[in-house]
Coordinates of N, CA, C and O in Angstrom, one line a residue:
L1180 N 1.0 -1.2 0.1 CA 0.1 0.2 0.0 C 1.2 1.1 0.3 O 1.7 1.3 0.6
N1181 N 0.4 2.2 -0.8 CA 1.1 3.5 -0.8 C 0.7 4.2 0.2 O -0.1 3.9 0.6
C1182 N 1.2 5.7 0.5 CA 1.1 6.2 1.5 C -0.6 6.9 1.2 O -1.2 6.9 2.2
S1183 N -0.6 7.2 -0.4 CA -1.9 8.3 -0.2 C -3.1 6.8 -0.4 O -4.1 7.6 0.5
A1184 N -2.6 6.0 -0.4 CA -3.8 4.7 0.1 C -4.5 4.4 1.0 O -5.3 4.3 1.7
F1185 N -2.8 4.4 1.7 CA -3.3 3.9 3.7 C -3.9 5.5 3.8 O -4.6 5.3 4.6
N1186 N -3.2 6.6 3.3 CA -4.2 7.8 4.6 C -6.1 7.8 4.2 O -6.6 7.8 4.8
S1187 N -6.2 7.2 3.1 CA -7.4 7.3 1.9 C -8.1 6.1 3.1 O -9.0 6.1 3.2
F1188 N -7.3 5.2 3.5 CA -8.3 3.9 4.1 C -8.5 4.3 5.4 O -9.1 4.7 6.0
R1189 N -7.3 4.5 6.1 CA -7.3 5.7 7.4 C -8.8 6.7 7.5 O -9.2 6.3 8.7
F1190 N -8.9 7.8 6.1 CA -9.4 8.7 6.6 C -11.3 7.7 6.8 O -11.9 8.0 6.7
L1191 N -11.4 6.7 5.6 CA -12.0 6.3 5.4 C -12.9 5.0 6.5 O -13.8 4.9 7.3
V1192 N -11.9 4.9 7.4 CA -12.4 3.9 8.7 C -12.6 5.0 9.8 O -13.4 4.7 10.8
K1193 N -11.9 6.2 9.7 CA -12.3 6.8 10.7 C -13.6 7.6 10.3 O -14.4 8.4 11.6
G1194 N -14.3 8.0 9.0 CA -15.1 8.6 8.8 C -16.5 7.7 9.3 O -17.5 7.7 10.0
G1195 N -16.1 6.2 9.1 CA -17.0 5.3 9.3 C -17.4 5.2 10.8 O -18.9 5.1 11.4
L1196 N -16.4 5.4 11.5 CA -16.6 5.2 12.8 C -17.3 6.6 13.7 O -17.6 6.2 14.4
A1197 N -17.0 7.9 13.4 CA -17.5 9.3 13.5 C -19.1 9.0 13.3 O -20.0 9.2 14.4
G1198 N -19.4 8.4 11.8 CA -20.9 8.4 11.5 C -21.3 7.4 12.4 O -22.5 7.6 12.7
A1199 N -20.8 5.8 12.3 CA -21.2 5.3 13.3 C -21.5 6.0 15.1 O -22.6 5.4 15.4
A1200 N -20.4 6.5 15.5 CA -20.8 7.0 16.9 C -22.1 7.7 17.0 O -22.8 7.9 18.0
V1201 N -22.1 9.0 16.4 CA -23.0 9.8 15.7 C -24.6 8.9 15.1 O -25.8 9.6 16.6
Y1202 N -24.6 7.8 14.9 CA -25.8 7.1 14.7 C -26.7 6.7 16.0 O -27.6 6.8 16.4
V1203 N -25.4 5.9 16.7 CA -25.6 5.3 18.0 C -26.4 6.0 19.2 O -27.3 5.7 19.7
A1204 N -25.7 7.1 18.9 CA -26.1 8.6 20.1 C -27.3 8.8 19.3 O -28.1 9.0 20.5
Y1205 N -28.0 9.4 18.3 CA -29.2 9.4 17.6 C -30.0 8.1 18.1 O -31.2 9.0 18.6
D1206 N -30.0 7.2 17.6 CA -30.6 6.3 18.0 C -31.4 5.7 19.5 O -32.2 5.4 19.9
Q1207 N -29.8 6.2 20.4 CA -30.0 6.0 21.8 C -31.1 7.1 22.3 O -31.2 6.9 23.6
G1208 N -30.8 8.2 22.2 CA -31.9 9.6 22.3 C -30.6 10.7 23.0 O -32.1 12.0 23.7
L1209 N -29.4 10.6 22.7 CA -28.5 11.3 23.3 C -29.0 12.6 22.4 O -28.5 13.6 22.9
L1210 N -29.3 12.7 20.9 CA -29.5 13.9 21.2 C -30.6 14.6 20.6 O -31.1 16.0 20.4
G1211 N -31.7 14.0 21.6 CA -32.8 14.8 21.4 C -33.4 15.6 22.7 O -32.0 16.0 23.2
S1212 N -34.4 15.8 23.1 CA -34.2 16.9 24.1 C -33.7 15.9 25.6 O -33.4 15.1 26.0
G1213 N -33.9 17.5 26.4 CA -33.1 16.7 27.9 C -33.9 15.6 28.7 O -32.8 15.3 29.2
I1214 N -34.8 15.7 28.4 CA -35.0 14.5 29.3 C -34.8 13.3 28.5 O -34.7 12.7 29.1
E1215 N -34.5 13.1 27.4 CA -34.8 12.1 26.6 C -33.0 11.4 26.7 O -32.5 10.3 27.0
S1216 N -32.5 12.5 26.8 CA -30.8 12.7 27.0 C -30.4 11.8 28.6 O -29.6 10.8 28.8
A1217 N -31.3 12.5 29.8 CA -31.7 12.1 30.7 C -31.6 10.5 31.1 O -31.3 9.7 31.6
E1218 N -32.7 10.3 30.4 CA -33.4 9.0 30.0 C -32.3 7.8 29.5 O -32.1 7.1 30.3
A1219 N -31.8 8.0 28.7 CA -30.6 7.7 28.0 C -29.5 7.3 29.0 O -29.0 5.9 29.4
L1220 N -29.0 8.1 29.2 CA -28.1 8.1 30.6 C -28.4 7.1 31.9 O -27.4 6.4 32.0
R1221 N -29.9 7.6 32.1 CA -29.9 6.4 33.5 C -30.1 5.0 33.0 O -29.5 4.0 33.7
K1222 N -30.5 5.1 31.6 CA -30.1 3.3 31.2 C -28.7 2.8 30.8 O -29.0 2.1 31.1
A1223 N -28.1 3.4 30.3 CA -26.7 3.1 30.0 C -26.2 3.2 32.3 O -25.3 2.2 32.3
Q1224 N -26.6 3.8 33.1 CA -26.1 3.3 34.1 C -26.2 2.0 34.6 O -25.8 1.5 35.8
E1225 N -27.5 1.8 34.5 CA -28.4 0.2 34.8 C -27.3 -0.9 33.7 O -27.5 -1.8 34.5
T1226 N -27.3 -0.2 32.7 CA -27.0 -1.6 31.8 C -25.9 -1.8 31.7 O -25.2 -3.3 31.6
L1227 N -24.1 -1.2 32.0 CA -23.1 -1.1 31.9 C -22.2 -2.0 32.9 O -21.9 -3.0 32.2
P1228 N -23.2 -1.9 34.2 CA -22.0 -2.9 35.0 C -22.6 -4.3 34.6 O -21.7 -5.1 34.8
P1229 N -23.4 -4.7 34.6 CA -24.0 -5.7 34.4 C -23.0 -6.2 33.1 O -22.4 -7.5 32.6
A1230 N -23.2 -5.4 32.0 CA -22.5 -5.9 30.9 C -20.9 -5.8 31.1 O -20.2 -6.8 30.1
I1231 N -20.1 -4.9 31.6 CA -18.9 -5.4 32.0 C -18.6 -6.4 32.6 O -17.8 -7.3 32.6
Q1232 N -19.5 -7.1 33.5 CA -19.2 -8.2 34.3 C -19.6 -9.5 33.5 O -18.8 -10.6 33.6
E1233 N -20.6 -9.6 32.5 CA -20.7 -10.4 32.0 C -19.6 -10.7 30.5 O -19.0 -11.7 30.7
W1234 N -19.1 -9.4 30.1 CA -18.2 -9.5 29.3 C -16.2 -10.3 30.0 O -15.9 -11.3 29.2
T1235 N -16.0 -9.7 31.3 CA -15.1 -10.2 31.8 C -15.2 -11.7 32.3 O -14.4 -12.5 32.1
N1236 N -16.8 -12.2 32.5 CA -17.0 -13.8 32.9 C -16.9 -14.3 31.4 O -15.9 -15.4 31.9
Y1237 N -17.2 -14.0 30.5 CA -16.9 -14.4 29.1 C -15.0 -14.4 28.4 O -14.8 -15.9 28.5
L1238 N -14.6 -13.7 29.3 CA -13.4 -13.6 28.4 C -13.0 -14.3 30.2 O -10.7 -14.7 29.4
G1239 N -13.4 -15.0 30.9 CA -12.1 -15.6 31.7 C -11.0 -14.7 32.5 O -10.5 -15.2 33.6
W1240 N -11.8 -12.9 32.7 CA -11.0 -12.4 33.8 C -11.6 -12.7 35.1 O -13.2 -12.3 35.6
E1241 N -10.8 -12.6 36.2 CA -11.7 -12.0 37.1 C -12.1 -10.8 37.8 O -10.7 -10.5 38.1
V1242 N -13.1 -10.6 37.6 CA -13.1 -9.5 38.4 C -14.3 -8.6 39.2 O -15.9 -9.4 39.2
R1243 N -14.0 -8.5 40.1 CA -14.9 -8.5 41.3 C -15.8 -7.1 41.2 O -15.0 -5.7 40.8
A1244 N -17.0 -6.8 41.8 CA -17.6 -5.4 41.8 C -16.6 -4.3 42.3 O -17.2 -3.6 42.0
A1245 N -16.3 -4.3 43.2 CA -15.2 -3.8 43.9 C -14.1 -3.0 43.1 O -14.2 -1.9 44.0
Q1246 N -13.7 -3.9 42.1 CA -12.5 -3.3 41.6 C -13.2 -2.1 39.9 O -12.1 -1.6 39.9
L1247 N -14.5 -2.5 40.0 CA -15.1 -1.4 38.6 C -15.3 -0.3 39.1 O -15.5 0.2 40.6
P1248 N -14.9 1.0 38.5 CA -14.7 2.2 39.1 C -16.5 2.2 39.2 O -17.2 1.6 38.1
P1249 N -17.0 3.2 40.5 CA -18.4 3.7 40.2 C -18.3 4.3 38.7 O -17.9 4.9 38.3
T1250 N -19.8 4.4 38.6 CA -20.5 4.9 37.5 C -20.5 6.5 37.9 O -21.1 6.4 39.2
P1251 N -20.2 7.5 36.8 CA -20.6 8.7 37.4 C -21.9 9.3 37.4 O -22.4 9.2 36.4
K1252 N -21.4 10.4 38.5 CA -23.0 11.0 38.7 C -23.2 12.4 38.4 O -22.1 13.4 39.0
F1253 N -24.1 12.4 37.7 CA -23.9 13.7 36.7 C -25.1 14.7 38.1 O -26.3 14.1 37.7
E1254 N -25.0 16.4 38.6 CA -25.3 16.3 38.7 C -26.1 17.7 38.5 O -25.6 19.0 39.0
F1255 N -26.1 18.1 37.3 CA -26.6 19.0 36.5 C -27.7 19.0 35.5 O -28.0 17.8 34.9
S1256 N -28.8 19.8 34.7 CA -29.5 20.1 34.3 C -29.2 20.3 32.7 O -28.4 21.3 32.6
L1257 N -29.0 19.3 31.9 CA -28.6 19.8 30.6 C -29.3 20.7 30.3 O -29.0 21.6 29.2
A1258 N -30.5 20.4 29.8 CA -31.9 21.7 29.9 C -31.5 23.3 30.4 O -30.8 24.1 29.6
N1259 N -31.1 23.0 31.3 CA -30.7 24.2 32.0 C -29.5 24.8 31.4 O -29.4 26.2 31.2
S1260 N -28.7 23.6 31.4 CA -27.1 24.4 30.6 C -27.6 24.4 29.4 O -26.7 25.7 28.6
W1261 N -28.0 23.8 29.1 CA -28.3 24.4 26.9 C -29.1 25.5 27.0 O -28.3 26.8 26.2
N1262 N -30.2 26.2 27.5 CA -30.4 27.4 27.7 C -30.0 28.3 28.4 O -29.9 29.6 27.8
K1263 N -28.8 28.3 29.6 CA -27.6 29.3 29.8 C -27.2 29.8 28.5 O -26.6 30.8 28.3
G1264 N -26.3 28.7 28.1 CA -25.4 29.2 26.6 C -26.4 29.7 25.2 O -26.0 31.0 25.0
V1265 N -27.9 29.3 25.3 CA -28.7 30.4 24.1 C -29.0 31.5 24.7 O -28.7 32.7 23.1
H1266 N -29.2 32.0 26.2 CA -28.9 33.0 26.3 C -27.7 33.6 25.9 O -27.9 35.0 25.8
R1267 N -26.3 33.1 27.0 CA -25.4 33.5 26.5 C -25.2 34.2 25.3 O -24.6 35.5 24.6
V1268 N -25.1 33.2 23.9 CA -25.3 33.9 22.7 C -26.0 34.6 22.6 O -25.5 35.7 21.4
M1269 N -27.5 34.4 22.1 CA -28.0 35.5 22.2 C -28.0 37.0 22.5 O -27.4 38.1 22.5
S1270 N -27.2 37.2 23.7 CA -27.0 38.7 24.4 C -26.0 38.9 23.7 O -25.8 40.1 23.6
A1271 N -24.9 37.9 24.1 CA -24.0 38.6 22.6 C -23.8 38.9 21.9 O -23.3 40.0 20.7
L1272 N -25.2 38.3 20.7 CA -25.4 38.8 19.4 C -26.2 40.0 19.5 O -25.8 41.1 18.6
S1273 N -26.6 40.1 20.1 CA -27.9 41.8 20.7 C -27.0 42.9 20.7 O -26.9 44.0 20.5
V1274 N -26.1 42.3 21.7 CA -25.0 43.9 21.9 C -23.2 44.2 20.9 O -23.0 44.7 20.4
A1275 N -23.3 42.7 19.7 CA -22.7 43.4 19.1 C -22.7 44.6 18.2 O -21.5 44.8 17.4
P1276 N -23.9 44.6 17.2 CA -23.6 45.9 16.7 C -23.4 47.3 17.3 O -22.6 48.0 16.8
T1277 N -23.6 47.9 18.6 CA -22.9 48.4 19.2 C -21.7 48.8 19.7 O -21.1 49.3 19.2
R1278 N -21.2 47.4 20.1 CA -19.6 47.1 20.0 C -18.6 47.3 19.1 O -17.6 48.1 19.0
A1279 N -19.5 46.4 18.3 CA -18.4 46.9 16.8 C -18.4 48.3 16.4 O -17.5 49.1 15.8
C1280 N -19.5 49.4 17.0 CA -19.3 50.6 16.3 C -18.7 51.7 17.2 O -18.0 52.3 17.2
E1281 N -18.9 51.0 18.8 CA -17.5 51.4 19.6 C -16.4 51.1 19.1 O -15.3 52.3 19.2
Y1282 N -15.6 49.7 18.7 CA -14.6 49.6 18.3 C -14.2 50.1 16.8 O -12.9 50.6 17.2
T1283 N -15.3 50.4 16.0 CA -14.8 51.6 15.3 C -14.3 52.7 15.4 O -13.7 53.2 15.0
V1284 N -14.9 53.2 16.1 CA -14.6 55.1 17.2 C -13.7 54.7 17.3 O -12.4 55.5 17.3
E1285 N -12.9 53.7 18.0 CA -11.8 53.7 19.0 C -10.7 54.0 18.1 O -9.5 54.4 18.1
G1286 N -10.9 52.3 16.5 CA -9.7 52.6 15.4 C -10.1 53.8 15.4 O -8.8 54.2 14.6
W1287 N -10.7 54.4 14.9 CA -10.6 55.8 13.9 C -10.0 56.8 14.9 O -8.8 57.2 14.2
K1288 N -10.1 56.9 15.9 CA -9.3 57.9 16.8 C -7.5 57.7 16.8 O -7.0 58.3 17.0
Y1289 N -7.6 56.3 16.9 CA -6.2 55.8 17.4 C -5.4 55.9 15.8 O -4.6 56.1 15.9
V1290 N -6.2 55.7 14.7 CA -5.7 56.2 13.5 C -5.6 57.5 13.7 O -4.1 58.0 12.7
K1291 N -6.4 58.2 13.9 CA -6.1 60.0 13.6 C -4.8 60.5 14.0 O -4.1 61.3 13.9
D1292 N -4.7 59.7 15.6 CA -4.0 59.7 16.6 C -2.6 59.2 15.7 O -1.2 60.1 15.7
L1293 N -1.7 58.2 14.9 CA -0.7 57.8 14.5 C -1.1 58.6 13.0 O 0.5 59.3 12.8
V1294 N -1.6 59.4 12.7 CA -1.7 60.4 11.6 C -1.3 61.2 11.6 O -0.2 62.4 11.3
K1295 N -1.5 62.2 13.0 CA -1.0 63.5 13.4 C 0.3 63.7 13.5 O 1.3 62.8 13.5

């Protein structure tokens, strides 16, 4: 394999993995509303520890439940975080024309002082 073919193959594999990740996230409801995302997270917290235990038993590894790290606890509202972000962006966009005008005036003053 030459270098360009290898890079193309690598690009296709990465693109396929990224596409699969987006599809799984969409399919599990992670890209939906905050309520759907919270429900998907709850299902994952219930499903992952037994699945890990099953795979370790299948592979012959001896893993006790105490050795597994606890599932992370998220104590924030995804909907509230999203709303705060939207408010901040809209606030910044609403003052943007005024700020642009102020910066333009300051810029002209600076250029006039340089020309003098």
